[in-house]
Amino acid sequence: MANICEDCVCYDYDGELDSFVCTMDLDEDEMERFLKGTNTGCPFYRPGGDYKTAAKQ
């Protein structure tokens, strides 16, 4: 799943944590499935193009 997250628009760098995090507001059940890796596909995944990635910087 990490490879998918790295391409997602919702995967941003958090300076306080000094790491990349998912910025989607997941509820408890969604977060549990995400952390356990039991999701076959993320329902919030949105592919980020080079332009979108550069625009966020």
Short mmCIF file of N, CA, C and O in Angstrom, two decimals, residues 21-43:
data_model
loop_
_atom_site.label_atom_id
_atom_site.label_comp_id
_atom_site.label_asym_id
_atom_site.label_seq_id
_atom_site.Cartn_x
_atom_site.Cartn_y
_atom_site.Cartn_z
N VAL A 21 2.38 11.62 5.86
CA VAL A 21 1.15 11.09 6.46
C VAL A 21 -0.01 11.26 5.49
O VAL A 21 0.01 12.11 4.61
N CYS A 22 -1.02 10.44 5.69
CA CYS A 22 -2.26 10.58 4.92
C CYS A 22 -3.07 11.69 5.56
O CYS A 22 -3.31 11.69 6.77
N THR A 23 -3.52 12.65 4.76
CA THR A 23 -4.25 13.80 5.28
C THR A 23 -5.77 13.61 5.27
O THR A 23 -6.49 14.52 5.64
N MET A 24 -6.23 12.43 4.85
CA MET A 24 -7.67 12.16 4.86
C MET A 24 -8.13 12.00 6.30
O MET A 24 -7.42 11.47 7.15
N ASP A 25 -9.35 12.47 6.59
CA ASP A 25 -9.92 12.35 7.92
C ASP A 25 -10.63 11.00 8.02
O ASP A 25 -11.80 10.88 7.71
N LEU A 26 -9.88 9.98 8.44
CA LEU A 26 -10.41 8.62 8.52
C LEU A 26 -11.09 8.40 9.87
O LEU A 26 -10.60 8.87 10.89
N ASP A 27 -12.21 7.66 9.84
CA ASP A 27 -12.83 7.32 11.13
C ASP A 27 -12.07 6.14 11.74
O ASP A 27 -11.11 5.63 11.16
N GLU A 28 -12.47 5.70 12.92
CA GLU A 28 -11.72 4.67 13.63
C GLU A 28 -11.63 3.36 12.85
O GLU A 28 -10.57 2.73 12.80
N ASP A 29 -12.74 2.94 12.25
CA ASP A 29 -12.74 1.68 11.49
C ASP A 29 -11.86 1.77 10.27
O ASP A 29 -11.11 0.84 9.96
N GLU A 30 -11.93 2.89 9.55
CA GLU A 30 -11.09 3.08 8.36
C GLU A 30 -9.62 3.12 8.74
O GLU A 30 -8.77 2.55 8.04
N MET A 31 -9.30 3.79 9.85
CA MET A 31 -7.91 3.88 10.29
C MET A 31 -7.39 2.50 10.69
O MET A 31 -6.25 2.14 10.37
N GLU A 32 -8.21 1.70 11.36
CA GLU A 32 -7.79 0.36 11.74
C GLU A 32 -7.48 -0.49 10.51
O GLU A 32 -6.46 -1.17 10.46
N ARG A 33 -8.37 -0.45 9.52
CA ARG A 33 -8.14 -1.21 8.29
C ARG A 33 -6.89 -0.72 7.57
O ARG A 33 -6.11 -1.50 7.04
N PHE A 34 -6.67 0.60 7.58
CA PHE A 34 -5.50 1.18 6.93
C PHE A 34 -4.21 0.71 7.61
O PHE A 34 -3.26 0.28 6.96
N LEU A 35 -4.18 0.75 8.94
CA LEU A 35 -2.98 0.38 9.68
C LEU A 35 -2.70 -1.13 9.61
O LEU A 35 -1.55 -1.54 9.60
N LYS A 36 -3.75 -1.93 9.57
CA LYS A 36 -3.58 -3.38 9.47
C LYS A 36 -3.26 -3.81 8.04
O LYS A 36 -2.80 -4.91 7.82
N GLY A 37 -3.54 -2.94 7.09
CA GLY A 37 -3.28 -3.28 5.69
C GLY A 37 -4.30 -4.24 5.11
O GLY A 37 -3.99 -4.95 4.16
N THR A 38 -5.51 -4.26 5.68
CA THR A 38 -6.53 -5.18 5.20
C THR A 38 -7.34 -4.61 4.05
O THR A 38 -8.15 -5.32 3.46
N ASN A 39 -7.15 -3.35 3.74
CA ASN A 39 -7.85 -2.75 2.59
C ASN A 39 -7.23 -3.27 1.31
O ASN A 39 -6.01 -3.31 1.17
N THR A 40 -8.07 -3.65 0.36
CA THR A 40 -7.54 -4.06 -0.94
C THR A 40 -7.27 -2.85 -1.80
O THR A 40 -6.46 -2.88 -2.70
N GLY A 41 -7.95 -1.76 -1.52
CA GLY A 41 -7.75 -0.51 -2.24
C GLY A 41 -8.27 0.64 -1.42
O GLY A 41 -9.30 0.51 -0.75
N CYS A 42 -7.59 1.74 -1.43
CA CYS A 42 -8.02 2.89 -0.64
C CYS A 42 -9.15 3.61 -1.37
O CYS A 42 -8.99 4.02 -2.52
N PRO A 43 -10.30 3.81 -0.70
CA PRO A 43 -11.41 4.50 -1.35
C PRO A 43 -11.16 5.99 -1.52
O PRO A 43 -11.90 6.66 -2.25
#
